[in-house]
mmCIF file of C-alpha atoms in Angstrom:
data_model
loop_
_atom_site.group_PDB
_atom_site.id
_atom_site.type_symbol
_atom_site.label_atom_id
_atom_site.label_comp_id
_atom_site.label_asym_id
_atom_site.label_seq_id
_atom_site.Cartn_x
_atom_site.Cartn_y
_atom_site.Cartn_z
ATOM 1 C CA UNK A 589 -5.584 4.574 -16.744
ATOM 2 C CA UNK A 590 -4.105 1.437 -17.988
ATOM 3 C CA UNK A 591 -6.854 -0.337 -19.851
ATOM 4 C CA UNK A 592 -7.707 -3.869 -20.637
ATOM 5 C CA UNK A 593 -9.763 -4.217 -23.737
ATOM 6 C CA UNK A 594 -11.951 -7.136 -24.789
ATOM 7 C CA UNK A 595 -13.325 -5.999 -28.152
ATOM 8 C CA UNK A 596 -15.798 -8.845 -28.379
ATOM 9 C CA UNK A 597 -18.871 -8.152 -26.336
ATOM 10 C CA UNK A 598 -20.756 -11.349 -27.209
ATOM 11 C CA UNK A 599 -19.821 -14.567 -29.016
ATOM 12 C CA UNK A 600 -22.212 -17.292 -29.916
ATOM 13 C CA UNK A 601 -21.038 -20.670 -31.185
ATOM 14 C CA UNK A 602 -22.437 -24.067 -31.735
ATOM 15 C CA UNK A 603 -21.166 -26.897 -29.543
ATOM 16 C CA UNK A 604 -17.812 -28.325 -30.673
ATOM 17 C CA UNK A 605 -16.718 -25.285 -32.448
ATOM 18 C CA UNK A 606 -13.456 -23.606 -31.420
ATOM 19 C CA UNK A 607 -13.667 -20.139 -30.092
ATOM 20 C CA UNK A 608 -11.065 -17.525 -29.345
ATOM 21 C CA UNK A 609 -11.629 -14.697 -26.939
ATOM 22 C CA UNK A 610 -9.382 -11.630 -27.478
ATOM 23 C CA UNK A 611 -7.702 -9.363 -24.924
ATOM 24 C CA UNK A 612 -5.395 -6.371 -25.397
ATOM 25 C CA UNK A 613 -3.925 -4.607 -22.442
ATOM 26 C CA UNK A 614 -2.112 -1.379 -21.772
ATOM 27 C CA UNK A 615 0.639 -1.138 -19.148
ATOM 28 C CA UNK A 616 3.538 1.005 -18.229
ATOM 29 C CA UNK A 617 4.815 -1.654 -15.800
ATOM 30 C CA UNK A 618 7.779 -3.857 -16.574
ATOM 31 C CA UNK A 619 6.388 -6.503 -14.373
ATOM 32 C CA UNK A 620 2.798 -7.400 -14.477
ATOM 33 C CA UNK A 621 0.445 -10.405 -14.574
ATOM 34 C CA UNK A 622 -2.399 -11.263 -16.854
ATOM 35 C CA UNK A 623 -5.312 -13.447 -15.967
ATOM 36 C CA UNK A 624 -8.453 -14.996 -17.426
ATOM 37 C CA UNK A 625 -11.459 -15.472 -15.300
ATOM 38 C CA UNK A 626 -14.750 -17.183 -15.990
ATOM 39 C CA UNK A 627 -18.027 -15.948 -14.448
ATOM 40 C CA UNK A 628 -20.885 -18.379 -14.928
ATOM 41 C CA UNK A 629 -24.529 -17.351 -14.392
ATOM 42 C CA UNK A 630 -24.182 -18.214 -10.765
ATOM 43 C CA UNK A 631 -21.847 -15.261 -10.428
ATOM 44 C CA UNK A 632 -18.772 -16.528 -8.861
ATOM 45 C CA UNK A 633 -15.410 -15.790 -10.458
ATOM 46 C CA UNK A 634 -13.495 -18.846 -11.507
ATOM 47 C CA UNK A 635 -9.758 -18.504 -12.091
ATOM 48 C CA UNK A 636 -8.555 -20.022 -15.317
ATOM 49 C CA UNK A 637 -4.965 -18.986 -16.082
ATOM 50 C CA UNK A 638 -2.206 -16.648 -15.064
ATOM 51 C CA UNK A 639 0.707 -15.437 -16.986
ATOM 52 C CA UNK A 640 3.456 -13.092 -15.950
ATOM 53 C CA UNK A 641 5.095 -10.549 -18.162
ATOM 54 C CA UNK A 642 8.279 -12.608 -18.371
ATOM 55 C CA UNK A 643 6.625 -15.797 -19.533
ATOM 56 C CA UNK A 644 5.569 -15.743 -23.122
ATOM 57 C CA UNK A 645 5.338 -19.430 -23.396
ATOM 58 C CA UNK A 646 1.985 -20.373 -24.651
ATOM 59 C CA UNK A 647 0.179 -23.202 -23.004
ATOM 60 C CA UNK A 648 -2.430 -25.797 -23.613
ATOM 61 C CA UNK A 649 -4.402 -27.223 -20.794
ATOM 62 C CA UNK A 650 -7.117 -29.645 -21.806
ATOM 63 C CA UNK A 651 -9.465 -27.783 -24.057
ATOM 64 C CA UNK A 652 -8.044 -24.417 -23.132
ATOM 65 C CA UNK A 653 -5.056 -22.671 -24.679
ATOM 66 C CA UNK A 654 -3.597 -19.257 -24.371
ATOM 67 C CA UNK A 655 -1.587 -17.089 -26.690
ATOM 68 C CA UNK A 656 0.448 -14.329 -25.010
ATOM 69 C CA UNK A 657 2.190 -11.871 -27.334
ATOM 70 C CA UNK A 658 4.084 -9.176 -25.506
ATOM 71 C CA UNK A 659 4.956 -7.314 -28.692
ATOM 72 C CA UNK A 660 1.307 -6.688 -29.481
ATOM 73 C CA UNK A 661 0.127 -6.540 -25.758
ATOM 74 C CA UNK A 662 -2.434 -9.353 -26.453
ATOM 75 C CA UNK A 663 -3.393 -12.324 -24.237
ATOM 76 C CA UNK A 664 -5.864 -14.310 -26.210
ATOM 77 C CA UNK A 665 -7.784 -17.398 -24.981
ATOM 78 C CA UNK A 666 -9.116 -20.287 -26.945
ATOM 79 C CA UNK A 667 -11.605 -22.979 -26.168
ATOM 80 C CA UNK A 668 -11.344 -26.039 -28.328
ATOM 81 C CA UNK A 669 -14.416 -28.105 -28.959
ATOM 82 C CA UNK A 670 -16.656 -25.855 -26.956
ATOM 83 C CA UNK A 671 -19.364 -27.303 -24.698
ATOM 84 C CA UNK A 672 -22.694 -25.803 -23.443
ATOM 85 C CA UNK A 673 -21.083 -25.610 -19.873
ATOM 86 C CA UNK A 674 -18.571 -23.213 -21.224
ATOM 87 C CA UNK A 675 -21.288 -20.603 -21.586
ATOM 88 C CA UNK A 676 -20.282 -17.723 -19.261
ATOM 89 C CA UNK A 677 -18.801 -14.361 -19.140
ATOM 90 C CA UNK A 678 -15.034 -14.343 -19.554
ATOM 91 C CA UNK A 679 -12.905 -11.596 -18.125
ATOM 92 C CA UNK A 680 -9.346 -10.668 -18.931
ATOM 93 C CA UNK A 681 -7.465 -8.955 -16.215
ATOM 94 C CA UNK A 682 -4.063 -7.359 -15.566
ATOM 95 C CA UNK A 683 -2.765 -7.312 -12.069
ATOM 96 C CA UNK A 684 0.033 -5.506 -10.385
ATOM 97 C CA UNK A 685 0.712 -5.424 -6.688
ATOM 98 C CA UNK A 686 -2.535 -7.324 -6.113
ATOM 99 C CA UNK A 687 -4.791 -4.840 -7.780
ATOM 100 C CA UNK A 688 -6.647 -6.020 -10.820
ATOM 101 C CA UNK A 689 -7.917 -4.109 -13.788
ATOM 102 C CA UNK A 690 -10.519 -5.992 -15.713
ATOM 103 C CA UNK A 691 -11.759 -5.872 -19.280
ATOM 104 C CA UNK A 692 -15.400 -5.482 -19.935
ATOM 105 C CA UNK A 693 -15.941 -9.029 -20.365
ATOM 106 C CA UNK A 694 -17.040 -11.290 -23.334
ATOM 107 C CA UNK A 695 -20.276 -13.196 -23.025
ATOM 108 C CA UNK A 696 -19.815 -16.605 -24.602
ATOM 109 C CA UNK A 697 -22.910 -18.628 -25.535
ATOM 110 C CA UNK A 698 -22.466 -22.173 -26.599
ATOM 111 C CA UNK A 699 -25.544 -23.629 -28.187
ATOM 112 C CA UNK A 700 -26.284 -27.333 -28.300
ATOM 113 C CA UNK B 1091 -4.885 -20.642 -1.827
ATOM 114 C CA UNK B 1092 -7.189 -18.490 0.236
ATOM 115 C CA UNK B 1093 -10.718 -19.170 1.223
ATOM 116 C CA UNK B 1094 -12.916 -16.118 1.480
ATOM 117 C CA UNK B 1095 -16.283 -16.088 3.043
ATOM 118 C CA UNK B 1096 -18.471 -13.084 2.106
ATOM 119 C CA UNK B 1097 -21.777 -12.249 3.755
ATOM 120 C CA UNK B 1098 -24.516 -11.681 2.949
ATOM 121 C CA UNK B 1099 -24.773 -13.399 -0.281
ATOM 122 C CA UNK B 1100 -27.663 -11.276 -1.454
ATOM 123 C CA UNK B 1101 -29.969 -8.677 -0.001
ATOM 124 C CA UNK B 1102 -32.814 -6.429 -1.108
ATOM 125 C CA UNK B 1103 -32.632 -2.986 0.558
ATOM 126 C CA UNK B 1104 -34.785 0.123 0.664
ATOM 127 C CA UNK B 1105 -33.255 3.266 -0.778
ATOM 128 C CA UNK B 1106 -31.820 5.528 1.900
ATOM 129 C CA UNK B 1107 -30.651 2.748 4.058
ATOM 130 C CA UNK B 1108 -27.204 1.248 4.464
ATOM 131 C CA UNK B 1109 -25.776 -2.245 4.149
ATOM 132 C CA UNK B 1110 -22.669 -3.605 5.630
ATOM 133 C CA UNK B 1111 -20.912 -6.486 3.754
ATOM 134 C CA UNK B 1112 -18.449 -8.702 5.585
ATOM 135 C CA UNK B 1113 -15.465 -10.505 4.229
ATOM 136 C CA UNK B 1114 -13.560 -13.121 6.143
ATOM 137 C CA UNK B 1115 -10.357 -14.673 4.935
ATOM 138 C CA UNK B 1116 -8.922 -17.943 6.293
ATOM 139 C CA UNK B 1117 -5.352 -16.623 6.331
ATOM 140 C CA UNK B 1118 -3.684 -13.291 7.231
ATOM 141 C CA UNK B 1119 -3.405 -10.989 4.180
ATOM 142 C CA UNK B 1120 -1.883 -7.516 4.051
ATOM 143 C CA UNK B 1121 -4.263 -6.147 1.520
ATOM 144 C CA UNK B 1122 -7.908 -6.597 0.784
ATOM 145 C CA UNK B 1123 -9.771 -5.206 -2.126
ATOM 146 C CA UNK B 1124 -13.368 -4.318 -2.674
ATOM 147 C CA UNK B 1125 -14.868 -4.413 -6.224
ATOM 148 C CA UNK B 1126 -18.181 -3.486 -7.571
ATOM 149 C CA UNK B 1127 -19.757 -5.151 -10.667
ATOM 150 C CA UNK B 1128 -22.859 -3.223 -11.943
ATOM 151 C CA UNK B 1129 -25.384 -5.209 -13.884
ATOM 152 C CA UNK B 1130 -23.799 -6.273 -17.235
ATOM 153 C CA UNK B 1131 -20.616 -4.449 -16.434
ATOM 154 C CA UNK B 1132 -17.119 -5.412 -15.561
ATOM 155 C CA UNK B 1133 -15.466 -5.313 -12.088
ATOM 156 C CA UNK B 1134 -14.325 -1.924 -10.860
ATOM 157 C CA UNK B 1135 -12.042 -1.479 -7.828
ATOM 158 C CA UNK B 1136 -13.658 0.513 -5.200
ATOM 159 C CA UNK B 1137 -10.827 0.616 -2.595
ATOM 160 C CA UNK B 1138 -7.935 -1.132 -0.950
ATOM 161 C CA UNK B 1139 -8.459 -2.026 2.657
ATOM 162 C CA UNK B 1140 -5.260 -1.675 4.632
ATOM 163 C CA UNK B 1141 -4.903 -3.096 8.120
ATOM 164 C CA UNK B 1142 -4.073 -0.260 10.627
ATOM 165 C CA UNK B 1143 -4.673 2.559 8.262
ATOM 166 C CA UNK B 1144 -7.245 4.260 6.186
ATOM 167 C CA UNK B 1145 -8.656 2.617 3.153
ATOM 168 C CA UNK B 1146 -7.312 3.904 -0.243
ATOM 169 C CA UNK B 1147 -10.178 4.777 -2.582
ATOM 170 C CA UNK B 1148 -10.078 4.737 -6.370
ATOM 171 C CA UNK B 1149 -11.263 7.729 -8.425
ATOM 172 C CA UNK B 1150 -15.014 8.095 -8.299
ATOM 173 C CA UNK B 1151 -15.444 6.320 -4.966
ATOM 174 C CA UNK B 1152 -15.500 8.277 -1.573
ATOM 175 C CA UNK B 1153 -15.349 7.156 2.043
ATOM 176 C CA UNK B 1154 -18.667 8.735 2.991
ATOM 177 C CA UNK B 1155 -20.467 6.531 0.498
ATOM 178 C CA UNK B 1156 -18.342 3.368 0.979
ATOM 179 C CA UNK B 1157 -16.809 3.375 4.405
ATOM 180 C CA UNK B 1158 -14.494 0.457 4.948
ATOM 181 C CA UNK B 1159 -13.161 -1.192 8.093
ATOM 182 C CA UNK B 1160 -10.165 -3.479 8.440
ATOM 183 C CA UNK B 1161 -9.799 -4.385 12.131
ATOM 184 C CA UNK B 1162 -7.351 -7.279 11.622
ATOM 185 C CA UNK B 1163 -5.561 -9.133 8.865
ATOM 186 C CA UNK B 1164 -8.290 -11.583 8.206
ATOM 187 C CA UNK B 1165 -11.414 -9.447 8.132
ATOM 188 C CA UNK B 1166 -12.841 -6.385 6.386
ATOM 189 C CA UNK B 1167 -16.272 -4.733 5.975
ATOM 190 C CA UNK B 1168 -17.625 -2.519 3.251
ATOM 191 C CA UNK B 1169 -20.715 -0.403 3.905
ATOM 192 C CA UNK B 1170 -22.825 0.906 1.106
ATOM 193 C CA UNK B 1171 -24.370 4.065 2.616
ATOM 194 C CA UNK B 1172 -27.618 5.975 1.732
ATOM 195 C CA UNK B 1173 -28.396 3.549 -1.003
ATOM 196 C CA UNK B 1174 -30.079 4.376 -4.224
ATOM 197 C CA UNK B 1175 -31.178 1.972 -7.048
ATOM 198 C CA UNK B 1176 -27.883 2.889 -8.856
ATOM 199 C CA UNK B 1177 -26.125 1.054 -6.134
ATOM 200 C CA UNK B 1178 -27.660 -2.242 -7.244
ATOM 201 C CA UNK B 1179 -24.621 -4.331 -8.081
ATOM 202 C CA UNK B 1180 -22.528 -7.340 -7.032
ATOM 203 C CA UNK B 1181 -19.902 -6.353 -4.534
ATOM 204 C CA UNK B 1182 -16.934 -8.642 -4.227
ATOM 205 C CA UNK B 1183 -13.954 -8.748 -1.946
ATOM 206 C CA UNK B 1184 -10.552 -10.005 -3.066
ATOM 207 C CA UNK B 1185 -7.205 -10.904 -1.739
ATOM 208 C CA UNK B 1186 -4.046 -11.383 -3.693
ATOM 209 C CA UNK B 1187 -2.479 -14.805 -3.847
ATOM 210 C CA UNK B 1188 1.198 -14.085 -3.298
ATOM 211 C CA UNK B 1189 3.829 -16.522 -4.199
ATOM 212 C CA UNK B 1190 7.468 -16.320 -3.488
ATOM 213 C CA UNK B 1191 9.011 -12.886 -3.336
ATOM 214 C CA UNK B 1192 5.526 -11.266 -3.277
ATOM 215 C CA UNK B 1193 4.743 -12.539 -6.874
ATOM 216 C CA UNK B 1194 1.033 -12.280 -7.699
ATOM 217 C CA UNK B 1195 -0.023 -15.775 -8.276
ATOM 218 C CA UNK B 1196 -3.721 -14.906 -8.775
ATOM 219 C CA UNK B 1197 -6.456 -12.992 -6.983
ATOM 220 C CA UNK B 1198 -8.989 -14.842 -4.801
ATOM 221 C CA UNK B 1199 -12.514 -13.611 -4.740
ATOM 222 C CA UNK B 1200 -15.355 -14.041 -2.384
ATOM 223 C CA UNK B 1201 -18.671 -15.319 -3.656
ATOM 224 C CA UNK B 1202 -20.024 -11.828 -3.967
ATOM 225 C CA UNK B 1203 -22.908 -9.944 -2.395
ATOM 226 C CA UNK B 1204 -25.728 -9.310 -4.919
ATOM 227 C CA UNK B 1205 -27.324 -6.067 -3.728
ATOM 228 C CA UNK B 1206 -30.724 -4.850 -5.068
ATOM 229 C CA UNK B 1207 -31.929 -1.446 -3.982
ATOM 230 C CA UNK B 1208 -35.637 -0.691 -4.396
#
């Protein structure tokens, strides 16, 4: 199976700290898509970002930024100046033909 | 984007009974996916619901336990049969968001069904 690995099970930071969530993926596909989702305590999945395998341009969107490095099969996610409302479980996922493989998730706790 | 309505949002069921979860999409989609999220775990794909043909199940999941219907391009049901406490999970349906030339834009998820089996 082509795995998605999120090595960090839990991260705890104090508000306003920056935090980076790591994601490493396996794939034999030449074309694939990578995603980050947020799952707050309410349980719904919130889409954050998508990248395709041909687009290694890193991006900043507000307090969020992403670092996609195909050479190391990594797709890391950074929250700048974290806030309490960022507390959630964050999932990295790889999708091909609509089917998604998820990492085990990283539980982020932001303390006031 | 796709809007997905999933029902029920939560249920508490007795062991040995069955529960059918409904997933309605506001647009026609070729594929619908059913995922399970056990407590504290990640999402695992149960099966792909194909309109007009049998569902395709992932390793570890069987039709007798998780029968799926897909009567049209906007609707699917997942039944959790002969439930045991180990089936207590969140069940989510999902559809791909396809951009031009079938490119995955993202996946859209229902709100989930939180099932507790007692």
